Amino acid sequence: MATDKAALAAETWARFFEFLMRTHGQRDKVMARYGLTPNDTRALMTLDTAEGRTMRSLAAAWNCDASNATFIIDRLEKRGFVERTAKPGDRRVKLVILTPAGEKMRKRMKEGMYVPPPALLALPRATLEALRDALVAAIKETEEG
Amino acid sequence: MATDKAALAAETWARFFEFLMRTHGQRDKVMARYGLTPNDTRALMTLDTAEGRTMRSLAAAWNCDASNATFIIDRLEKRGFVERTAKPGDRRVKLVILTPAGEKMRKRMKEGMYVPPPALLALPRATLEALRDALVAAIKETEEG
DNA sequence: TATTGTTATACTCTATAACTATA
DNA sequence: TATAGTTATAGAGTATAACAATA
C-alpha cells in the first residue's frame, strides 16, 4: 500500500499547485494597487519597526546575494518605507527598520494578501477546518523531518 | 458566526502560504538540476507534442505580453526543446510544438516537480485524504464563483 | 586579515511601442 | 484595416567581482 500513499500525496501536491495558480490574479491585484513588486512585498513582510535587521540577515532570509539585498532595500528607502541605521558597537553593520510609512504599507499589504480567495470562503466550515488542520500538520512535519 | 468563518478562512490561507514557503527549496533544486528557470518550467508544462499552440494563446496562458512569449519560446528553441511550425491556412500564425527532446525534459520536470515534499508523505493517510478533498472542493469553487 | 556592506557590470525577465507579414 | 508575431528598447531583478570601511 506504500505505492497508493505516494500517489495520494502526489495528487494532493498537484491540487495544491492548481489552487495556487487559479488564485494568482488576486495577489497580483493587491500588489498592483500599491505599486509594489513581489520583491517589495516580501521585503515589507520580513522587516519590522523595532530593532531592525542587518543587511546580511536579510539576504539570508530572502535567499539572495548581499548586493541584491542592497538593491531591494534601496528601492524601499527611496519610497520612504525603510531606514538604514548604524549599529552601535560595530559601525560596519547597518540595521534596517521600517519607517512609520513602511509600517502602514506593511499593514495594508498584509490585510490585502491575507484576504482569502472567495473560493475558500465558499467552502463549508467543516471542510475549511479539515484543510487548516491538515496544513498545520504538514507545516509541523517540515519542522521535524 | 460569519466573522468566525472569515477568520478561519484567513488562517487557512496563511497556513497555505507558510507551507508553500517552507517547501520552496525543493522546487528550486529540481529546476537547477536541469538548468531551467521557473519560466522554462512553466512553458514546458504548457506545451505538448501533438497539435501545437499559437504564440497568442501561450501569452494568454502565461498571463504575459506577446513579446515576452516570443522571448520565452526563443530560449526553449535555442535549447532544442520546441519548434515553431507554420499553420496551414493562415501563414501569420505559428504553432509551437515540443520536440522529442522537449518532451523528454517535460517528463523529467513533471516527475521532479510532482514529487511531494517529505512533509506531505509523512502525514497519516486520513489527513492526506482530507487535504486532497478540501483542495478539490476549493478548486471547484474557483470554477463556479 | 576577515567581515559588512556598496558599486560596477552583465545577464535574465518583462512590458511598450514600432515594425513586418499576412489576412 | 485588422491580426499574428517579431524587433528595438528600456526598466526591474539577480549574481559575480572589485572595492571601502571597520573590526
PDB file of N, CA and C in Angstrom, chain A residues 21-102:
ATOM      1  N   MET A  21      -2.360  28.453  -8.532  1.00  0.00           N
ATOM      2  CA  MET A  21      -2.357  29.112  -9.835  1.00  0.00           C
ATOM      3  C   MET A  21      -3.675  29.824 -10.108  1.00  0.00           C
ATOM      4  N   ARG A  22      -4.759  29.176  -9.706  1.00  0.00           N
ATOM      5  CA  ARG A  22      -6.066  29.758 -10.006  1.00  0.00           C
ATOM      6  C   ARG A  22      -6.348  31.014  -9.210  1.00  0.00           C
ATOM      7  N   THR A  23      -5.620  31.221  -8.129  1.00  0.00           N
ATOM      8  CA  THR A  23      -5.861  32.411  -7.308  1.00  0.00           C
ATOM      9  C   THR A  23      -4.748  33.442  -7.474  1.00  0.00           C
ATOM     10  N   HIS A  24      -3.943  33.225  -8.515  1.00  0.00           N
ATOM     11  CA  HIS A  24      -2.777  34.090  -8.710  1.00  0.00           C
ATOM     12  C   HIS A  24      -3.188  35.532  -8.985  1.00  0.00           C
ATOM     13  N   GLY A  25      -4.221  35.707  -9.789  1.00  0.00           N
ATOM     14  CA  GLY A  25      -4.665  37.039 -10.186  1.00  0.00           C
ATOM     15  C   GLY A  25      -4.961  37.944  -9.003  1.00  0.00           C
ATOM     16  N   GLN A  26      -5.561  37.380  -7.988  1.00  0.00           N
ATOM     17  CA  GLN A  26      -5.924  38.177  -6.816  1.00  0.00           C
ATOM     18  C   GLN A  26      -4.702  38.825  -6.162  1.00  0.00           C
ATOM     19  N   ARG A  27      -3.632  38.069  -6.022  1.00  0.00           N
ATOM     20  CA  ARG A  27      -2.431  38.596  -5.380  1.00  0.00           C
ATOM     21  C   ARG A  27      -1.766  39.673  -6.231  1.00  0.00           C
ATOM     22  N   ASP A  28      -1.765  39.463  -7.538  1.00  0.00           N
ATOM     23  CA  ASP A  28      -1.227  40.493  -8.423  1.00  0.00           C
ATOM     24  C   ASP A  28      -1.961  41.816  -8.240  1.00  0.00           C
ATOM     25  N   LYS A  29      -3.272  41.719  -8.097  1.00  0.00           N
ATOM     26  CA  LYS A  29      -4.075  42.938  -7.973  1.00  0.00           C
ATOM     27  C   LYS A  29      -3.707  43.722  -6.724  1.00  0.00           C
ATOM     28  N   VAL A  30      -3.540  43.003  -5.613  1.00  0.00           N
ATOM     29  CA  VAL A  30      -3.214  43.693  -4.359  1.00  0.00           C
ATOM     30  C   VAL A  30      -1.892  44.444  -4.511  1.00  0.00           C
ATOM     31  N   MET A  31      -0.901  43.800  -5.096  1.00  0.00           N
ATOM     32  CA  MET A  31       0.399  44.450  -5.249  1.00  0.00           C
ATOM     33  C   MET A  31       0.318  45.623  -6.209  1.00  0.00           C
ATOM     34  N   ALA A  32      -0.404  45.426  -7.312  1.00  0.00           N
ATOM     35  CA  ALA A  32      -0.521  46.497  -8.307  1.00  0.00           C
ATOM     36  C   ALA A  32      -1.197  47.719  -7.690  1.00  0.00           C
ATOM     37  N   ARG A  33      -2.159  47.465  -6.811  1.00  0.00           N
ATOM     38  CA  ARG A  33      -2.888  48.576  -6.192  1.00  0.00           C
ATOM     39  C   ARG A  33      -1.937  49.548  -5.491  1.00  0.00           C
ATOM     40  N   TYR A  34      -0.869  49.020  -4.897  1.00  0.00           N
ATOM     41  CA  TYR A  34       0.054  49.893  -4.171  1.00  0.00           C
ATOM     42  C   TYR A  34       1.365  50.118  -4.929  1.00  0.00           C
ATOM     43  N   GLY A  35       1.428  49.663  -6.156  1.00  0.00           N
ATOM     44  CA  GLY A  35       2.636  49.869  -6.948  1.00  0.00           C
ATOM     45  C   GLY A  35       3.845  49.133  -6.397  1.00  0.00           C
ATOM     46  N   LEU A  36       3.610  47.962  -5.828  1.00  0.00           N
ATOM     47  CA  LEU A  36       4.715  47.178  -5.264  1.00  0.00           C
ATOM     48  C   LEU A  36       5.027  45.968  -6.134  1.00  0.00           C
ATOM     49  N   THR A  37       6.284  45.595  -6.210  1.00  0.00           N
ATOM     50  CA  THR A  37       6.688  44.369  -6.882  1.00  0.00           C
ATOM     51  C   THR A  37       6.592  43.217  -5.878  1.00  0.00           C
ATOM     52  N   PRO A  38       6.642  41.968  -6.355  1.00  0.00           N
ATOM     53  CA  PRO A  38       6.642  40.837  -5.424  1.00  0.00           C
ATOM     54  C   PRO A  38       7.791  40.955  -4.416  1.00  0.00           C
ATOM     55  N   ASN A  39       8.914  41.416  -4.919  1.00  0.00           N
ATOM     56  CA  ASN A  39      10.078  41.686  -4.087  1.00  0.00           C
ATOM     57  C   ASN A  39       9.804  42.643  -2.941  1.00  0.00           C
ATOM     58  N   ASP A  40       9.235  43.788  -3.283  1.00  0.00           N
ATOM     59  CA  ASP A  40       8.902  44.803  -2.282  1.00  0.00           C
ATOM     60  C   ASP A  40       8.019  44.195  -1.201  1.00  0.00           C
ATOM     61  N   THR A  41       7.036  43.425  -1.643  1.00  0.00           N
ATOM     62  CA  THR A  41       6.083  42.838  -0.722  1.00  0.00           C
ATOM     63  C   THR A  41       6.776  41.902   0.263  1.00  0.00           C
ATOM     64  N   ARG A  42       7.583  41.016  -0.294  1.00  0.00           N
ATOM     65  CA  ARG A  42       8.293  40.078   0.581  1.00  0.00           C
ATOM     66  C   ARG A  42       9.153  40.834   1.579  1.00  0.00           C
ATOM     67  N   ALA A  43       9.819  41.895   1.098  1.00  0.00           N
ATOM     68  CA  ALA A  43      10.702  42.662   1.971  1.00  0.00           C
ATOM     69  C   ALA A  43       9.912  43.321   3.098  1.00  0.00           C
ATOM     70  N   LEU A  44       8.800  43.928   2.757  1.00  0.00           N
ATOM     71  CA  LEU A  44       7.979  44.585   3.789  1.00  0.00           C
ATOM     72  C   LEU A  44       7.525  43.588   4.845  1.00  0.00           C
ATOM     73  N   MET A  45       7.202  42.391   4.390  1.00  0.00           N
ATOM     74  CA  MET A  45       6.736  41.375   5.335  1.00  0.00           C
ATOM     75  C   MET A  45       7.850  40.938   6.288  1.00  0.00           C
ATOM     76  N   THR A  46       9.075  40.960   5.805  1.00  0.00           N
ATOM     77  CA  THR A  46      10.197  40.482   6.619  1.00  0.00           C
ATOM     78  C   THR A  46      10.617  41.485   7.692  1.00  0.00           C
ATOM     79  N   LEU A  47      10.459  42.792   7.375  1.00  0.00           N
ATOM     80  CA  LEU A  47      11.014  43.827   8.259  1.00  0.00           C
ATOM     81  C   LEU A  47      10.091  44.154   9.419  1.00  0.00           C
ATOM     82  N   ASP A  48      10.632  44.843  10.405  1.00  0.00           N
ATOM     83  CA  ASP A  48       9.802  45.331  11.494  1.00  0.00           C
ATOM     84  C   ASP A  48      10.319  46.683  11.966  1.00  0.00           C
ATOM     85  N   THR A  49       9.557  47.284  12.850  1.00  0.00           N
ATOM     86  CA  THR A  49       9.868  48.651  13.266  1.00  0.00           C
ATOM     87  C   THR A  49      10.855  48.685  14.418  1.00  0.00           C
ATOM     88  N   ALA A  50      10.897  47.618  15.196  1.00  0.00           N
ATOM     89  CA  ALA A  50      11.585  47.663  16.481  1.00  0.00           C
ATOM     90  C   ALA A  50      13.110  47.716  16.368  1.00  0.00           C
ATOM     91  N   GLU A  51      13.768  46.588  16.301  1.00  0.00           N
ATOM     92  CA  GLU A  51      15.221  46.577  16.443  1.00  0.00           C
ATOM     93  C   GLU A  51      15.957  46.646  15.124  1.00  0.00           C
ATOM     94  N   GLY A  52      15.289  46.269  14.039  1.00  0.00           N
ATOM     95  CA  GLY A  52      15.964  46.310  12.757  1.00  0.00           C
ATOM     96  C   GLY A  52      16.739  45.044  12.487  1.00  0.00           C
ATOM     97  N   ARG A  53      17.066  44.831  11.211  1.00  0.00           N
ATOM     98  CA  ARG A  53      17.796  43.637  10.829  1.00  0.00           C
ATOM     99  C   ARG A  53      18.995  44.032   9.985  1.00  0.00           C
ATOM    100  N   THR A  54      20.058  43.278  10.082  1.00  0.00           N
ATOM    101  CA  THR A  54      21.257  43.576   9.292  1.00  0.00           C
ATOM    102  C   THR A  54      21.012  43.198   7.836  1.00  0.00           C
ATOM    103  N   MET A  55      21.744  43.826   6.935  1.00  0.00           N
ATOM    104  CA  MET A  55      21.648  43.516   5.517  1.00  0.00           C
ATOM    105  C   MET A  55      21.939  42.030   5.302  1.00  0.00           C
ATOM    106  N   ARG A  56      22.940  41.576   6.016  1.00  0.00           N
ATOM    107  CA  ARG A  56      23.356  40.174   5.905  1.00  0.00           C
ATOM    108  C   ARG A  56      22.205  39.217   6.193  1.00  0.00           C
ATOM    109  N   SER A  57      21.526  39.471   7.288  1.00  0.00           N
ATOM    110  CA  SER A  57      20.460  38.545   7.696  1.00  0.00           C
ATOM    111  C   SER A  57      19.275  38.652   6.735  1.00  0.00           C
ATOM    112  N   LEU A  58      19.082  39.838   6.153  1.00  0.00           N
ATOM    113  CA  LEU A  58      18.001  39.974   5.178  1.00  0.00           C
ATOM    114  C   LEU A  58      18.313  39.158   3.928  1.00  0.00           C
ATOM    115  N   ALA A  59      19.556  39.254   3.460  1.00  0.00           N
ATOM    116  CA  ALA A  59      19.948  38.471   2.282  1.00  0.00           C
ATOM    117  C   ALA A  59      19.728  36.983   2.545  1.00  0.00           C
ATOM    118  N   ALA A  60      20.085  36.549   3.747  1.00  0.00           N
ATOM    119  CA  ALA A  60      19.907  35.137   4.094  1.00  0.00           C
ATOM    120  C   ALA A  60      18.418  34.776   4.103  1.00  0.00           C
ATOM    121  N   ALA A  61      17.600  35.649   4.687  1.00  0.00           N
ATOM    122  CA  ALA A  61      16.168  35.381   4.778  1.00  0.00           C
ATOM    123  C   ALA A  61      15.537  35.320   3.386  1.00  0.00           C
ATOM    124  N   TRP A  62      16.054  36.138   2.475  1.00  0.00           N
ATOM    125  CA  TRP A  62      15.477  36.166   1.134  1.00  0.00           C
ATOM    126  C   TRP A  62      16.187  35.216   0.201  1.00  0.00           C
ATOM    127  N   ASN A  63      17.169  34.531   0.715  1.00  0.00           N
ATOM    128  CA  ASN A  63      17.891  33.541  -0.074  1.00  0.00           C
ATOM    129  C   ASN A  63      18.479  34.182  -1.331  1.00  0.00           C
ATOM    130  N   CYS A  64      19.081  35.329  -1.133  1.00  0.00           N
ATOM    131  CA  CYS A  64      19.688  36.030  -2.271  1.00  0.00           C
ATOM    132  C   CYS A  64      21.034  36.594  -1.857  1.00  0.00           C
ATOM    133  N   ASP A  65      21.709  37.153  -2.839  1.00  0.00           N
ATOM    134  CA  ASP A  65      23.019  37.747  -2.670  1.00  0.00           C
ATOM    135  C   ASP A  65      22.949  39.048  -1.856  1.00  0.00           C
ATOM    136  N   ALA A  66      24.050  39.408  -1.198  1.00  0.00           N
ATOM    137  CA  ALA A  66      24.077  40.634  -0.394  1.00  0.00           C
ATOM    138  C   ALA A  66      23.842  41.869  -1.260  1.00  0.00           C
ATOM    139  N   SER A  67      24.398  41.860  -2.460  1.00  0.00           N
ATOM    140  CA  SER A  67      24.238  43.040  -3.321  1.00  0.00           C
ATOM    141  C   SER A  67      22.787  43.192  -3.771  1.00  0.00           C
ATOM    142  N   ASN A  68      22.114  42.086  -3.877  1.00  0.00           N
ATOM    143  CA  ASN A  68      20.703  42.135  -4.240  1.00  0.00           C
ATOM    144  C   ASN A  68      19.885  42.702  -3.074  1.00  0.00           C
ATOM    145  N   ALA A  69      20.252  42.334  -1.868  1.00  0.00           N
ATOM    146  CA  ALA A  69      19.573  42.896  -0.699  1.00  0.00           C
ATOM    147  C   ALA A  69      19.769  44.412  -0.683  1.00  0.00           C
ATOM    148  N   THR A  70      20.953  44.871  -1.020  1.00  0.00           N
ATOM    149  CA  THR A  70      21.212  46.317  -1.121  1.00  0.00           C
ATOM    150  C   THR A  70      20.244  46.946  -2.116  1.00  0.00           C
ATOM    151  N   PHE A  71      20.092  46.304  -3.261  1.00  0.00           N
ATOM    152  CA  PHE A  71      19.190  46.811  -4.296  1.00  0.00           C
ATOM    153  C   PHE A  71      17.741  46.891  -3.803  1.00  0.00           C
ATOM    154  N   ILE A  72      17.299  45.844  -3.155  1.00  0.00           N
ATOM    155  CA  ILE A  72      15.920  45.776  -2.678  1.00  0.00           C
ATOM    156  C   ILE A  72      15.648  46.848  -1.624  1.00  0.00           C
ATOM    157  N   ILE A  73      16.589  46.978  -0.688  1.00  0.00           N
ATOM    158  CA  ILE A  73      16.423  47.971   0.379  1.00  0.00           C
ATOM    159  C   ILE A  73      16.526  49.395  -0.190  1.00  0.00           C
ATOM    160  N   ASP A  74      17.405  49.592  -1.175  1.00  0.00           N
ATOM    161  CA  ASP A  74      17.491  50.901  -1.842  1.00  0.00           C
ATOM    162  C   ASP A  74      16.128  51.342  -2.366  1.00  0.00           C
ATOM    163  N   ARG A  75      15.453  50.410  -3.041  1.00  0.00           N
ATOM    164  CA  ARG A  75      14.141  50.716  -3.608  1.00  0.00           C
ATOM    165  C   ARG A  75      13.155  51.165  -2.522  1.00  0.00           C
ATOM    166  N   LEU A  76      13.119  50.413  -1.433  1.00  0.00           N
ATOM    167  CA  LEU A  76      12.183  50.740  -0.356  1.00  0.00           C
ATOM    168  C   LEU A  76      12.576  52.045   0.330  1.00  0.00           C
ATOM    169  N   GLU A  77      13.875  52.289   0.412  1.00  0.00           N
ATOM    170  CA  GLU A  77      14.337  53.519   1.069  1.00  0.00           C
ATOM    171  C   GLU A  77      13.936  54.738   0.241  1.00  0.00           C
ATOM    172  N   LYS A  78      14.044  54.610  -1.090  1.00  0.00           N
ATOM    173  CA  LYS A  78      13.666  55.733  -1.967  1.00  0.00           C
ATOM    174  C   LYS A  78      12.207  56.105  -1.778  1.00  0.00           C
ATOM    175  N   ARG A  79      11.371  55.116  -1.460  1.00  0.00           N
ATOM    176  CA  ARG A  79       9.950  55.405  -1.263  1.00  0.00           C
ATOM    177  C   ARG A  79       9.620  55.727   0.196  1.00  0.00           C
ATOM    178  N   GLY A  80      10.667  55.774   1.013  1.00  0.00           N
ATOM    179  CA  GLY A  80      10.453  56.187   2.397  1.00  0.00           C
ATOM    180  C   GLY A  80       9.879  55.122   3.302  1.00  0.00           C
ATOM    181  N   PHE A  81       9.984  53.850   2.893  1.00  0.00           N
ATOM    182  CA  PHE A  81       9.410  52.771   3.703  1.00  0.00           C
ATOM    183  C   PHE A  81      10.387  52.204   4.732  1.00  0.00           C
ATOM    184  N   VAL A  82      11.683  52.364   4.496  1.00  0.00           N
ATOM    185  CA  VAL A  82      12.665  51.845   5.445  1.00  0.00           C
ATOM    186  C   VAL A  82      13.770  52.871   5.685  1.00  0.00           C
ATOM    187  N   GLU A  83      14.524  52.637   6.756  1.00  0.00           N
ATOM    188  CA  GLU A  83      15.690  53.459   7.076  1.00  0.00           C
ATOM    189  C   GLU A  83      16.850  52.572   7.444  1.00  0.00           C
ATOM    190  N   ARG A  84      18.055  52.954   7.033  1.00  0.00           N
ATOM    191  CA  ARG A  84      19.258  52.262   7.485  1.00  0.00           C
ATOM    192  C   ARG A  84      19.799  53.022   8.688  1.00  0.00           C
ATOM    193  N   THR A  85      20.027  52.320   9.788  1.00  0.00           N
ATOM    194  CA  THR A  85      20.614  52.964  10.962  1.00  0.00           C
ATOM    195  C   THR A  85      21.890  52.235  11.320  1.00  0.00           C
ATOM    196  N   ALA A  86      22.879  52.967  11.809  1.00  0.00           N
ATOM    197  CA  ALA A  86      24.154  52.351  12.176  1.00  0.00           C
ATOM    198  C   ALA A  86      23.991  51.584  13.473  1.00  0.00           C
ATOM    199  N   LYS A  87      24.612  50.424  13.521  1.00  0.00           N
ATOM    200  CA  LYS A  87      24.533  49.646  14.761  1.00  0.00           C
ATOM    201  C   LYS A  87      25.569  50.185  15.745  1.00  0.00           C
ATOM    202  N   PRO A  88      25.116  50.511  16.948  1.00  0.00           N
ATOM    203  CA  PRO A  88      26.089  50.994  17.932  1.00  0.00           C
ATOM    204  C   PRO A  88      26.981  49.824  18.329  1.00  0.00           C
ATOM    205  N   GLY A  89      28.296  50.060  18.335  1.00  0.00           N
ATOM    206  CA  GLY A  89      29.202  48.978  18.747  1.00  0.00           C
ATOM    207  C   GLY A  89      29.969  48.396  17.579  1.00  0.00           C
ATOM    208  N   ASP A  90      29.328  48.280  16.403  1.00  0.00           N
ATOM    209  CA  ASP A  90      30.028  47.789  15.205  1.00  0.00           C
ATOM    210  C   ASP A  90      29.576  48.625  14.018  1.00  0.00           C
ATOM    211  N   ARG A  91      30.415  49.574  13.651  1.00  0.00           N
ATOM    212  CA  ARG A  91      29.971  50.535  12.636  1.00  0.00           C
ATOM    213  C   ARG A  91      29.984  49.981  11.217  1.00  0.00           C
ATOM    214  N   ARG A  92      30.417  48.727  11.053  1.00  0.00           N
ATOM    215  CA  ARG A  92      30.280  48.122   9.720  1.00  0.00           C
ATOM    216  C   ARG A  92      28.824  47.747   9.451  1.00  0.00           C
ATOM    217  N   VAL A  93      28.140  47.389  10.518  1.00  0.00           N
ATOM    218  CA  VAL A  93      26.797  46.808  10.390  1.00  0.00           C
ATOM    219  C   VAL A  93      25.715  47.883  10.300  1.00  0.00           C
ATOM    220  N   LYS A  94      24.751  47.656   9.429  1.00  0.00           N
ATOM    221  CA  LYS A  94      23.604  48.558   9.343  1.00  0.00           C
ATOM    222  C   LYS A  94      22.334  47.813   9.710  1.00  0.00           C
ATOM    223  N   LEU A  95      21.513  48.472  10.489  1.00  0.00           N
ATOM    224  CA  LEU A  95      20.236  47.885  10.871  1.00  0.00           C
ATOM    225  C   LEU A  95      19.122  48.561  10.085  1.00  0.00           C
ATOM    226  N   VAL A  96      18.337  47.754   9.414  1.00  0.00           N
ATOM    227  CA  VAL A  96      17.249  48.280   8.593  1.00  0.00           C
ATOM    228  C   VAL A  96      15.943  48.188   9.365  1.00  0.00           C
ATOM    229  N   ILE A  97      15.259  49.304   9.496  1.00  0.00           N
ATOM    230  CA  ILE A  97      13.967  49.318  10.194  1.00  0.00           C
ATOM    231  C   ILE A  97      12.892  49.920   9.300  1.00  0.00           C
ATOM    232  N   LEU A  98      11.670  49.538   9.579  1.00  0.00           N
ATOM    233  CA  LEU A  98      10.529  50.145   8.891  1.00  0.00           C
ATOM    234  C   LEU A  98      10.293  51.546   9.436  1.00  0.00           C
ATOM    235  N   THR A  99      10.006  52.497   8.559  1.00  0.00           N
ATOM    236  CA  THR A  99       9.549  53.819   8.994  1.00  0.00           C
ATOM    237  C   THR A  99       8.055  53.721   9.299  1.00  0.00           C
ATOM    238  N   PRO A 100       7.475  54.756   9.889  1.00  0.00           N
ATOM    239  CA  PRO A 100       6.017  54.731  10.093  1.00  0.00           C
ATOM    240  C   PRO A 100       5.272  54.505   8.780  1.00  0.00           C
ATOM    241  N   ALA A 101       5.735  55.148   7.696  1.00  0.00           N
ATOM    242  CA  ALA A 101       5.079  54.938   6.393  1.00  0.00           C
ATOM    243  C   ALA A 101       5.209  53.478   5.958  1.00  0.00           C
ATOM    244  N   GLY A 102       6.377  52.892   6.216  1.00  0.00           N
ATOM    245  CA  GLY A 102       6.600  51.495   5.863  1.00  0.00           C
ATOM    246  C   GLY A 102       5.704  50.575   6.673  1.00  0.00           C
TER     247      GLY A 102
END
